Short mmCIF file of C-alpha atoms in Angstrom, two decimals:
data_model
loop_
_atom_site.label_atom_id
_atom_site.label_comp_id
_atom_site.label_asym_id
_atom_site.label_seq_id
_atom_site.Cartn_x
_atom_site.Cartn_y
_atom_site.Cartn_z
CA UNK A 258 -26.70 -30.16 -85.57
CA UNK A 259 -29.46 -29.31 -87.89
CA UNK A 260 -29.00 -29.98 -91.75
CA UNK A 261 -28.99 -27.24 -94.03
CA UNK A 262 -32.45 -26.38 -95.38
CA UNK A 263 -31.19 -26.75 -98.97
CA UNK A 264 -29.46 -30.06 -98.28
CA UNK A 265 -30.67 -33.17 -100.04
CA UNK A 266 -32.49 -35.81 -98.10
CA UNK A 267 -30.28 -38.00 -95.90
CA UNK A 268 -29.32 -41.30 -97.34
CA UNK A 269 -29.34 -44.23 -94.78
CA UNK A 270 -25.72 -44.88 -93.81
CA UNK A 271 -24.38 -41.71 -95.46
CA UNK A 272 -21.86 -39.83 -93.27
CA UNK A 273 -23.03 -37.37 -90.89
CA UNK A 274 -20.94 -34.38 -89.91
CA UNK A 275 -20.60 -33.88 -86.11
CA UNK A 276 -19.71 -30.61 -84.37
CA UNK A 277 -16.81 -31.16 -81.88
CA UNK A 278 -17.90 -29.57 -78.48
CA UNK A 279 -15.09 -30.33 -75.93
CA UNK A 280 -12.57 -32.99 -74.95
CA UNK A 281 -12.83 -34.40 -71.57
CA UNK A 282 -9.36 -35.87 -71.09
CA UNK A 283 -6.31 -33.83 -71.90
CA UNK A 284 -2.60 -34.88 -72.08
CA UNK A 285 -0.42 -33.99 -69.17
CA UNK A 286 1.43 -30.75 -69.77
CA UNK A 287 5.22 -30.67 -69.64
CA UNK A 288 5.34 -28.75 -66.33
CA UNK A 289 3.14 -31.29 -64.62
CA UNK A 290 5.12 -34.24 -65.95
CA UNK A 291 8.26 -32.66 -64.60
CA UNK A 292 6.62 -32.17 -61.23
CA UNK A 293 5.67 -35.78 -61.23
CA UNK A 294 9.24 -36.94 -62.27
CA UNK A 295 10.39 -35.11 -59.08
CA UNK A 296 7.79 -36.44 -56.69
CA UNK A 297 9.96 -39.11 -55.13
CA UNK A 298 12.19 -36.17 -53.65
CA UNK A 299 9.01 -34.66 -52.07
CA UNK A 300 8.13 -38.08 -50.69
CA UNK A 301 11.46 -38.67 -49.16
CA UNK A 302 11.33 -35.30 -47.44
CA UNK A 303 7.81 -35.48 -46.30
CA UNK A 304 8.19 -39.14 -45.23
CA UNK A 305 11.69 -40.33 -44.69
CA UNK A 306 11.98 -43.98 -44.86
CA UNK A 307 14.76 -46.32 -43.51
CA UNK A 308 16.71 -48.21 -46.02
CA UNK A 309 15.07 -51.51 -44.96
CA UNK A 310 11.55 -49.98 -45.36
CA UNK A 311 12.37 -48.75 -48.76
CA UNK A 312 13.46 -52.14 -50.02
CA UNK A 313 10.31 -53.75 -48.63
CA UNK A 314 8.11 -51.27 -50.51
CA UNK A 315 7.13 -53.50 -53.62
CA UNK A 316 6.03 -56.18 -51.24
CA UNK A 317 4.07 -53.72 -49.06
CA UNK A 318 2.28 -52.31 -52.29
CA UNK A 319 1.38 -55.97 -53.23
CA UNK A 320 -0.06 -56.56 -49.61
CA UNK A 321 -2.07 -53.29 -49.70
CA UNK A 322 -3.41 -54.09 -53.22
CA UNK A 323 -4.64 -57.48 -51.92
CA UNK A 324 -6.30 -55.82 -48.94
CA UNK A 325 -7.96 -52.96 -51.11
CA UNK A 326 -9.24 -55.60 -53.77
CA UNK A 327 -10.41 -58.17 -51.28
CA UNK A 328 -13.75 -59.58 -51.94
CA UNK A 329 -14.22 -60.83 -48.32
CA UNK A 330 -16.83 -59.15 -46.31
CA UNK A 331 -15.38 -56.07 -44.60
CA UNK A 332 -12.71 -55.29 -47.00
CA UNK A 333 -9.94 -53.09 -45.68
CA UNK A 334 -10.07 -52.01 -42.14
CA UNK A 335 -11.38 -48.45 -41.47
CA UNK A 336 -8.50 -46.00 -41.14
CA UNK A 337 -6.12 -48.41 -42.75
CA UNK A 338 -3.83 -45.45 -43.71
CA UNK A 339 -2.96 -44.79 -40.02
CA UNK A 340 -0.72 -47.84 -40.39
CA UNK A 341 2.78 -46.39 -41.42
CA UNK A 342 3.67 -49.32 -43.55
CA UNK A 343 0.25 -49.15 -45.44
CA UNK A 344 0.65 -45.36 -45.83
CA UNK A 345 4.12 -45.73 -47.20
CA UNK A 346 3.00 -48.13 -49.76
CA UNK A 347 -0.04 -46.01 -50.60
CA UNK A 348 2.06 -43.02 -50.92
CA UNK A 349 4.49 -44.56 -53.35
CA UNK A 350 2.03 -46.37 -55.71
CA UNK A 351 -1.42 -45.31 -55.32
CA UNK A 352 -1.04 -41.59 -54.60
CA UNK A 353 1.03 -40.87 -57.73
CA UNK A 354 -1.17 -43.01 -60.16
CA UNK A 355 -4.24 -41.12 -58.72
CA UNK A 356 -2.60 -37.80 -59.35
CA UNK A 357 -2.16 -38.86 -63.05
CA UNK A 358 -5.69 -39.85 -63.38
CA UNK A 359 -7.11 -36.95 -61.83
CA UNK A 360 -4.66 -34.53 -63.67
CA UNK A 361 -6.03 -35.95 -66.90
CA UNK A 362 -9.74 -35.37 -65.86
CA UNK A 363 -9.77 -32.08 -63.83
CA UNK A 364 -8.84 -29.64 -66.66
CA UNK A 365 -11.78 -30.83 -68.74
CA UNK A 366 -14.33 -30.30 -65.92
CA UNK A 367 -16.47 -27.22 -65.31
CA UNK A 368 -14.87 -26.26 -61.99
CA UNK A 369 -14.73 -22.27 -62.27
CA UNK A 370 -14.86 -21.54 -58.56
CA UNK A 371 -15.30 -18.05 -57.25
CA UNK A 372 -12.90 -16.23 -55.08
CA UNK A 373 -13.02 -17.41 -51.32
CA UNK A 374 -14.86 -20.49 -52.48
CA UNK A 375 -15.44 -23.23 -49.96
CA UNK A 376 -14.14 -26.65 -50.97
CA UNK A 377 -14.94 -29.74 -48.90
CA UNK A 378 -12.89 -32.79 -49.71
CA UNK A 379 -14.42 -36.04 -48.12
CA UNK A 380 -12.14 -38.94 -47.45
CA UNK A 381 -9.12 -36.93 -48.40
CA UNK A 382 -6.29 -39.43 -47.58
CA UNK A 383 -2.90 -37.69 -48.17
CA UNK A 384 -4.83 -34.80 -49.88
CA UNK A 385 -4.82 -36.52 -53.28
CA UNK A 386 -7.66 -34.41 -54.77
CA UNK A 387 -6.25 -30.98 -53.57
CA UNK A 388 -2.64 -32.02 -54.82
CA UNK A 389 -4.17 -32.85 -58.26
CA UNK A 390 -6.21 -29.77 -58.40
CA UNK A 391 -3.15 -27.49 -57.70
CA UNK A 392 -1.13 -29.38 -60.26
CA UNK A 393 -3.59 -29.51 -63.04
CA UNK A 394 -5.62 -26.22 -62.71
CA UNK A 395 -3.11 -23.34 -62.81
CA UNK A 396 -6.18 -21.08 -63.43
CA UNK A 397 -7.41 -21.74 -59.91
CA UNK A 398 -3.90 -21.19 -58.20
CA UNK A 399 -4.61 -17.39 -58.41
CA UNK A 400 -7.74 -17.64 -56.55
CA UNK A 401 -8.17 -17.65 -52.78
CA UNK A 402 -9.75 -21.01 -51.68
CA UNK A 403 -10.72 -22.35 -48.31
CA UNK A 404 -10.45 -26.15 -48.23
CA UNK A 405 -11.69 -28.39 -45.58
CA UNK A 406 -10.26 -32.03 -45.59
CA UNK A 407 -11.49 -34.73 -43.55
CA UNK A 408 -10.29 -38.47 -43.20
CA UNK A 409 -10.21 -41.34 -40.79
CA UNK A 410 -6.46 -41.19 -40.72
CA UNK A 411 -4.68 -38.17 -39.40
CA UNK A 412 -1.27 -39.63 -40.26
CA UNK A 413 -2.41 -39.47 -43.98
CA UNK A 414 -3.77 -36.05 -43.62
CA UNK A 415 -0.57 -34.78 -42.03
CA UNK A 416 1.55 -36.22 -44.91
CA UNK A 417 -0.81 -34.65 -47.57
CA UNK A 418 -0.26 -31.23 -45.92
CA UNK A 419 3.56 -31.71 -46.11
CA UNK A 420 3.33 -32.75 -49.74
CA UNK A 421 1.08 -29.97 -50.83
CA UNK A 422 3.40 -27.42 -49.15
CA UNK A 423 6.43 -28.82 -51.02
CA UNK A 424 4.37 -28.80 -54.30
CA UNK A 425 2.77 -25.21 -53.77
CA UNK A 426 5.75 -23.42 -52.05
CA UNK A 427 3.66 -22.09 -49.17
CA UNK A 428 2.27 -23.30 -45.80
CA UNK A 429 -1.34 -24.04 -46.57
CA UNK A 430 -2.20 -23.74 -42.79
CA UNK A 431 -1.09 -20.18 -42.54
CA UNK A 432 -4.04 -17.57 -42.19
CA UNK A 433 -2.83 -15.66 -45.32
CA UNK A 434 -2.19 -18.60 -47.35
CA UNK A 435 -3.91 -18.36 -51.03
CA UNK A 436 -5.30 -22.02 -50.36
CA UNK A 437 -6.13 -22.04 -46.71
CA UNK A 438 -6.25 -25.84 -45.85
CA UNK A 439 -7.91 -27.23 -42.68
CA UNK A 440 -7.65 -30.85 -41.77
CA UNK A 441 -9.65 -32.85 -39.36
CA UNK A 442 -10.03 -36.71 -38.41
CA UNK A 443 -13.35 -38.07 -38.89
CA UNK A 444 -16.16 -39.72 -40.92
CA UNK A 445 -16.95 -38.34 -44.40
CA UNK A 446 -20.27 -36.80 -43.30
CA UNK A 447 -18.56 -34.68 -40.60
CA UNK A 448 -16.75 -32.81 -43.28
CA UNK A 449 -19.86 -31.60 -44.93
CA UNK A 450 -20.33 -27.73 -44.41
CA UNK A 451 -23.21 -25.60 -45.39
CA UNK A 452 -22.60 -23.29 -48.31
CA UNK A 453 -19.99 -25.30 -49.97
CA UNK A 454 -19.08 -24.36 -53.52
CA UNK A 455 -17.37 -27.74 -54.34
CA UNK A 456 -17.66 -31.23 -52.35
CA UNK A 457 -15.27 -33.79 -53.62
CA UNK A 458 -15.44 -37.50 -52.90
CA UNK A 459 -12.53 -39.29 -54.49
CA UNK A 460 -12.57 -43.17 -54.27
CA UNK A 461 -14.83 -43.05 -51.11
CA UNK A 462 -18.20 -44.33 -52.32
CA UNK A 463 -16.90 -47.90 -53.18
CA UNK A 464 -15.52 -48.12 -49.42
CA UNK A 465 -18.93 -46.91 -48.16
CA UNK A 466 -20.66 -49.48 -50.38
CA UNK A 467 -19.77 -52.37 -47.84
CA UNK A 468 -20.43 -50.50 -44.68
CA UNK A 469 -24.22 -50.89 -44.43
CA UNK A 470 -26.70 -53.60 -44.96
CA UNK A 471 -28.97 -51.49 -46.91
CA UNK A 472 -29.10 -52.03 -50.67
CA UNK A 473 -26.21 -50.27 -52.46
CA UNK A 474 -28.70 -47.98 -54.45
CA UNK A 475 -30.51 -46.73 -51.33
CA UNK A 476 -27.08 -46.12 -49.62
CA UNK A 477 -25.76 -44.13 -52.61
CA UNK A 478 -28.93 -42.11 -52.80
CA UNK A 479 -28.75 -41.05 -49.23
CA UNK A 480 -25.12 -40.09 -49.68
CA UNK A 481 -26.02 -37.89 -52.74
CA UNK A 482 -28.81 -36.19 -50.87
CA UNK A 483 -26.18 -35.38 -48.20
CA UNK A 484 -23.91 -33.72 -50.67
CA UNK A 485 -26.73 -31.70 -52.27
CA UNK A 486 -27.86 -30.57 -48.91
CA UNK A 487 -24.37 -28.93 -48.17
CA UNK A 488 -24.00 -27.15 -51.58
CA UNK A 489 -24.50 -23.51 -52.03
CA UNK A 490 -26.55 -22.29 -54.97
CA UNK A 491 -24.50 -22.98 -57.92
CA UNK A 492 -22.21 -25.46 -56.00
CA UNK A 493 -20.83 -28.45 -57.37
CA UNK A 494 -20.51 -32.10 -56.33
CA UNK A 495 -17.73 -34.11 -57.99
CA UNK A 496 -17.60 -38.00 -57.33
CA UNK A 497 -14.86 -40.01 -58.94
CA UNK A 498 -14.41 -43.76 -58.52
CA UNK A 499 -12.22 -46.55 -59.90
CA UNK A 500 -13.52 -47.61 -63.40
CA UNK A 501 -14.93 -50.92 -61.96
CA UNK A 502 -18.38 -52.22 -62.10
CA UNK A 503 -18.87 -51.52 -58.49
CA UNK A 504 -17.62 -47.95 -59.01
CA UNK A 505 -20.23 -47.34 -61.71
CA UNK A 506 -23.03 -48.86 -59.62
CA UNK A 507 -22.19 -46.43 -56.74
CA UNK A 508 -22.26 -43.62 -59.29
CA UNK A 509 -25.64 -44.85 -60.72
CA UNK A 510 -27.33 -44.76 -57.58
CA UNK A 511 -26.08 -41.19 -56.84
CA UNK A 512 -27.09 -40.05 -60.46
CA UNK A 513 -30.64 -41.23 -59.85
CA UNK A 514 -30.70 -39.16 -56.55
CA UNK A 515 -29.39 -36.07 -58.32
CA UNK A 516 -31.91 -36.21 -60.91
CA UNK A 517 -34.87 -36.71 -58.54
CA UNK A 518 -33.47 -33.83 -56.58
CA UNK A 519 -33.45 -31.61 -59.75
CA UNK A 520 -29.94 -31.14 -59.99
CA UNK A 521 -27.94 -30.36 -63.10
CA UNK A 522 -25.78 -33.27 -64.38
CA UNK A 523 -22.69 -31.49 -65.97
CA UNK A 524 -21.02 -34.80 -66.86
CA UNK A 525 -20.36 -37.30 -68.09
CA UNK A 526 -24.15 -37.75 -68.85
CA UNK A 527 -25.47 -35.51 -71.73
CA UNK A 528 -29.13 -36.30 -70.70
CA UNK A 529 -31.23 -36.95 -67.72
CA UNK A 530 -32.89 -40.25 -68.93
CA UNK A 531 -32.18 -43.71 -67.63
CA UNK A 532 -28.36 -44.73 -68.07
CA UNK A 533 -28.09 -46.17 -71.48
CA UNK A 534 -26.02 -49.03 -69.95
CA UNK A 535 -28.29 -49.99 -67.17
CA UNK A 536 -30.00 -53.41 -67.79
CA UNK A 537 -28.18 -53.79 -71.14
CA UNK A 538 -27.54 -57.00 -73.07
CA UNK A 539 -24.02 -57.21 -72.10
CA UNK A 540 -22.01 -56.88 -68.95
CA UNK A 541 -20.52 -53.31 -69.92
CA UNK A 542 -20.47 -50.37 -67.61
CA UNK A 543 -19.75 -46.64 -68.09
CA UNK A 544 -16.16 -45.88 -67.36
CA UNK A 545 -13.19 -44.42 -69.16
CA UNK A 546 -9.95 -45.70 -70.01
CA UNK A 547 -6.88 -43.67 -70.78
CA UNK A 548 -3.22 -44.30 -71.61
CA UNK A 549 -0.68 -43.97 -68.97
CA UNK A 550 1.48 -41.88 -71.19
CA UNK A 551 3.37 -39.13 -69.41
CA UNK A 552 3.80 -41.19 -66.20
CA UNK A 553 7.30 -40.76 -64.90
CA UNK A 554 9.82 -43.60 -65.51
CA UNK A 555 10.34 -43.89 -61.81
CA UNK A 556 6.77 -44.82 -61.15
CA UNK A 557 6.39 -47.22 -64.17
CA UNK A 558 9.74 -48.98 -63.04
CA UNK A 559 8.44 -49.22 -59.45
CA UNK A 560 5.11 -50.62 -60.50
CA UNK A 561 6.66 -53.33 -62.48
CA UNK A 562 9.02 -54.21 -59.43
CA UNK A 563 5.69 -54.72 -57.42
CA UNK A 564 4.07 -56.70 -60.18
CA UNK A 565 1.46 -54.06 -60.65
CA UNK A 566 2.47 -52.53 -63.90
CA UNK A 567 -0.31 -50.63 -65.79
CA UNK A 568 -1.08 -50.66 -69.49
CA UNK A 569 -4.19 -48.30 -69.02
CA UNK A 570 -5.72 -46.26 -66.47
CA UNK A 571 -9.50 -46.15 -65.73
CA UNK A 572 -11.99 -44.19 -63.84
CA UNK A 573 -15.67 -43.33 -63.59
CA UNK A 574 -16.97 -39.98 -62.59
CA UNK A 575 -20.09 -37.81 -61.80
CA UNK A 576 -20.33 -34.15 -61.75
CA UNK A 577 -23.42 -32.42 -60.60
CA UNK A 578 -24.39 -28.68 -59.97
CA UNK A 579 -26.98 -27.16 -57.94
CA UNK A 580 -28.60 -25.05 -60.73
CA UNK A 581 -31.62 -25.66 -62.96
CA UNK A 582 -31.06 -28.62 -65.37
CA UNK A 583 -30.13 -27.71 -69.00
CA UNK A 584 -29.29 -29.97 -71.86
CA UNK A 585 -27.06 -29.39 -74.92
CA UNK A 586 -28.93 -30.08 -78.19
CA UNK A 587 -27.88 -33.26 -79.88
CA UNK A 588 -25.04 -33.97 -77.47
CA UNK A 589 -23.48 -37.24 -77.66
CA UNK A 590 -20.77 -38.46 -75.06
CA UNK A 591 -18.15 -40.96 -76.35
CA UNK A 592 -18.39 -43.88 -73.64
CA UNK A 593 -15.99 -46.47 -75.03
CA UNK A 594 -12.66 -47.10 -76.83
CA UNK A 595 -12.64 -48.20 -80.42
CA UNK A 596 -13.73 -51.45 -81.52
CA UNK A 597 -14.26 -53.23 -85.08
CA UNK A 598 -17.38 -53.98 -86.69
CA UNK A 599 -17.61 -57.15 -88.50
CA UNK A 600 -19.77 -56.00 -91.39
CA UNK A 601 -18.42 -52.66 -92.27
CA UNK A 602 -14.92 -51.27 -92.63
CA UNK A 603 -13.35 -48.82 -90.19
CA UNK A 604 -13.78 -48.66 -86.38
CA UNK A 605 -16.52 -47.67 -84.16
CA UNK A 606 -17.19 -46.28 -80.55
CA UNK A 607 -20.38 -46.31 -78.41
CA UNK A 608 -21.98 -42.86 -77.76
CA UNK A 609 -24.31 -41.77 -75.01
CA UNK A 610 -27.14 -39.61 -75.99
CA UNK A 611 -30.65 -38.31 -74.99
CA UNK A 612 -32.19 -40.68 -77.46
CA UNK A 613 -30.24 -43.54 -76.21
CA UNK A 614 -27.17 -45.47 -77.22
CA UNK A 615 -25.41 -44.55 -80.48
CA UNK A 616 -22.90 -46.38 -82.49
CA UNK A 617 -20.47 -43.74 -84.09
CA UNK A 618 -18.74 -45.39 -87.06
CA UNK A 619 -15.31 -43.93 -88.49
CA UNK A 620 -14.50 -45.43 -91.71
CA UNK A 621 -10.96 -43.87 -91.60
CA UNK A 622 -10.43 -45.63 -88.31
CA UNK A 623 -9.81 -42.33 -86.58
CA UNK A 624 -12.89 -42.21 -84.17
CA UNK A 625 -13.52 -39.60 -81.43
CA UNK A 626 -11.61 -40.23 -78.22
CA UNK A 627 -13.31 -41.70 -75.10
CA UNK A 628 -14.96 -38.83 -73.06
CA UNK A 629 -15.19 -36.65 -76.28
CA UNK A 630 -18.59 -34.54 -76.24
CA UNK A 631 -19.98 -34.15 -79.80
CA UNK A 632 -23.22 -32.63 -81.19
CA UNK A 633 -24.39 -35.31 -83.64
CA UNK A 634 -27.64 -35.48 -85.68
CA UNK A 635 -28.99 -39.08 -85.56
CA UNK A 636 -31.12 -39.53 -88.59
CA UNK A 637 -34.42 -41.16 -88.03
CA UNK A 638 -33.73 -43.77 -90.72
CA UNK A 639 -30.13 -44.44 -89.46
CA UNK A 640 -29.39 -48.31 -89.83
CA UNK A 641 -29.63 -50.24 -86.68
CA UNK A 642 -26.56 -52.06 -85.08
CA UNK A 643 -27.20 -55.77 -85.03
CA UNK A 644 -25.50 -56.40 -81.59
CA UNK A 645 -26.53 -53.51 -79.42
CA UNK A 646 -29.79 -52.42 -81.15
CA UNK A 647 -28.58 -48.74 -81.34
CA UNK A 648 -28.51 -46.54 -84.44
CA UNK A 649 -25.43 -46.44 -86.47
CA UNK A 650 -24.05 -42.85 -87.45
CA UNK A 651 -21.14 -42.76 -89.96
CA UNK A 652 -18.88 -39.98 -89.47
CA UNK A 653 -17.06 -38.48 -92.28
CA UNK A 654 -13.21 -39.02 -92.57
CA UNK A 655 -10.93 -36.09 -92.73
CA UNK A 656 -7.89 -37.10 -94.92
CA UNK A 657 -6.37 -33.70 -94.70
CA UNK A 658 -5.97 -33.74 -91.06
CA UNK A 659 -2.35 -33.81 -89.68
CA UNK A 660 -1.48 -37.10 -87.85
CA UNK A 661 -0.99 -35.21 -84.52
CA UNK A 662 -4.87 -34.17 -84.68
CA UNK A 663 -6.10 -37.70 -84.79
CA UNK A 664 -6.62 -39.96 -82.03
CA UNK A 665 -3.45 -42.21 -81.88
CA UNK A 666 -3.20 -45.83 -80.92
CA UNK A 667 -2.44 -46.16 -77.19
CA UNK A 668 1.00 -47.51 -76.44
CA UNK A 669 1.79 -49.66 -73.45
CA UNK A 670 3.36 -47.96 -70.40
CA UNK A 671 6.86 -48.79 -71.44
CA UNK A 672 6.15 -47.01 -74.81
CA UNK A 673 6.86 -50.28 -76.84
CA UNK A 674 4.37 -51.35 -79.37
CA UNK A 675 1.03 -49.99 -80.43
CA UNK A 676 -2.55 -51.16 -80.74
CA UNK A 677 -3.24 -53.32 -83.50
CA UNK A 678 -4.51 -51.62 -86.64
CA UNK A 679 -7.75 -53.51 -86.52
CA UNK A 680 -9.33 -52.66 -83.26
CA UNK A 681 -10.69 -55.35 -81.00
CA UNK A 682 -14.12 -56.72 -81.41
CA UNK A 683 -16.91 -55.65 -78.94
CA UNK A 684 -16.86 -59.11 -77.44
CA UNK A 685 -13.05 -59.00 -76.82
CA UNK A 686 -12.22 -59.25 -72.94
CA UNK A 687 -15.72 -59.14 -71.61
CA UNK A 688 -15.84 -62.48 -69.89
CA UNK A 689 -14.68 -61.14 -66.57
CA UNK A 690 -14.20 -57.90 -64.67
CA UNK A 691 -10.91 -56.04 -65.00
CA UNK A 692 -7.88 -56.56 -62.81
CA UNK A 693 -6.89 -53.85 -60.35
CA UNK A 694 -5.83 -50.80 -62.42
CA UNK A 695 -6.66 -52.39 -65.61
CA UNK A 696 -9.52 -51.56 -67.91
CA UNK A 697 -12.89 -53.25 -68.56
CA UNK A 698 -14.59 -53.76 -71.94
CA UNK A 699 -16.17 -50.63 -73.59
CA UNK A 700 -19.89 -49.83 -72.88
CA UNK A 701 -22.43 -51.59 -74.88
CA UNK A 702 -26.14 -52.32 -74.56
CA UNK A 703 -29.57 -51.92 -76.04
CA UNK A 704 -31.58 -48.67 -76.26
CA UNK A 705 -33.19 -47.78 -73.12
CA UNK A 706 -37.02 -48.30 -72.66
CA UNK A 707 -37.25 -44.97 -70.61
CA UNK A 708 -36.79 -44.10 -66.98
CA UNK A 709 -39.61 -45.02 -64.46
CA UNK A 710 -40.70 -42.04 -62.46
CA UNK A 711 -39.70 -42.10 -58.85
CA UNK A 712 -39.04 -39.60 -55.98
CA UNK A 713 -36.24 -39.94 -53.69
CA UNK A 714 -36.66 -39.70 -49.89
CA UNK A 715 -36.00 -36.42 -48.00
CA UNK A 716 -32.24 -35.81 -47.05
CA UNK A 717 -31.19 -37.53 -44.16
CA UNK A 718 -29.17 -36.42 -41.10
CA UNK A 719 -25.58 -36.11 -41.55
CA UNK A 720 -24.82 -38.03 -38.50
CA UNK A 721 -26.33 -41.16 -39.93
CA UNK A 722 -27.42 -42.00 -43.47
CA UNK A 723 -30.31 -44.10 -42.19
CA UNK A 724 -33.82 -44.40 -43.36
CA UNK A 725 -36.05 -47.06 -44.72
CA UNK A 726 -34.26 -49.36 -47.45
CA UNK A 727 -35.75 -50.16 -50.83
CA UNK A 728 -35.06 -53.48 -52.59
CA UNK A 729 -32.70 -53.00 -55.47
CA UNK A 730 -33.76 -54.70 -58.65
CA UNK A 731 -30.19 -54.57 -60.04
CA UNK A 732 -28.02 -57.54 -59.89
CA UNK A 733 -25.65 -57.91 -56.95
CA UNK A 734 -22.13 -56.73 -57.14
CA UNK A 735 -19.31 -57.98 -55.08
CA UNK A 736 -17.35 -55.21 -53.38
CA UNK A 737 -14.06 -54.21 -55.05
CA UNK A 738 -12.25 -51.43 -53.27
CA UNK A 739 -9.50 -49.19 -54.29
CA UNK A 740 -7.42 -46.68 -52.58
CA UNK A 741 -8.00 -42.97 -52.67
#
């Protein structure tokens, strides 16, 4: 925001008042948490299990987790959800946790679809995205939508249709259904339809990463070109990945292609320059962590039985729209959790802005939440952060704010204990990549040096994302796959 014309000159390190624009992650509303609490009943009706199979579920979940996180070449076999045992494990563990992740994210996204909109869900699995959209966006339930879902596993698609019918209370395959869903077995590119208002790829790109010998960036750029080619004017492409380094790398390649194709980036990036975390001084990457608060008791208990309990949920995402690019003035997106600074009191978070990385300092230890979008003026004489090289902007405290209005320390999934009063330092936990379902360290890195100009190749055929490969200059990343 612009300073008042009559205001005194800014003193280095003096508080800068931000303008709150919007919150990305919203709490789960009571009606949604009630539906999730009753979800086991839906699962048992849609996919009855023998008592012996139900007792084996924790072990089957662990085996599926090992397969999905395998670093061996090839990872999980294509169409692994066609195996009834794998699908059962997936439906009782990965599906509900992904419903929670997506239900926290989707309300904060610009997904105002028109009536009779066409939605293409690529790599649908058991219709995870469509279920989450119905649960978390009641504003869209009143609209007529045509939804096309494709996956390698017909068994998973059929299960998703049954679960959605239970959730929504109508048959989505009927001609007069408000959300008319058509499913088909096939590869992701076979689900692309011209004139789509929304194309969604949820936890698919990381599985595609190991399916080609081409460099990862080249592969992702071609996938992004395919998505853009299928969009109607004003249409949106939403890609969500696990909050892993590989997930971010997949999105980074797509982001570069979207920019080269002159597509508007709706989120999370508030700018079109080089990613502020690419080539940084640390091993940080762009992803968002959130508390599992609101998860039903049955799910946390079952996760503990499988030795896969969660203290945090994480994801990375990219939302692009086929319109002329626009920018919000002085926009800063919070891209980390709170951490402590060694030389000043309070806590801080990293922000992503058009001018580069920014360190937002909260002397009252109540910084903005991860994902929040603010309008912040970065003074030209702002002090420089010694570790990241980014300018530090001190935010004013608000002692009059009610406790409920301030970001609260995250509790663990059992509700016991809170985060320490002194936030962790930036170096805490950065020695290795996060465990499955866990969180990585918050983003950090130096100011960017500017994005080199480069033009992407023309969109490729949908039948095969082929074409000449270019050599990636980014460090190699071992594939770490996650379920849909």
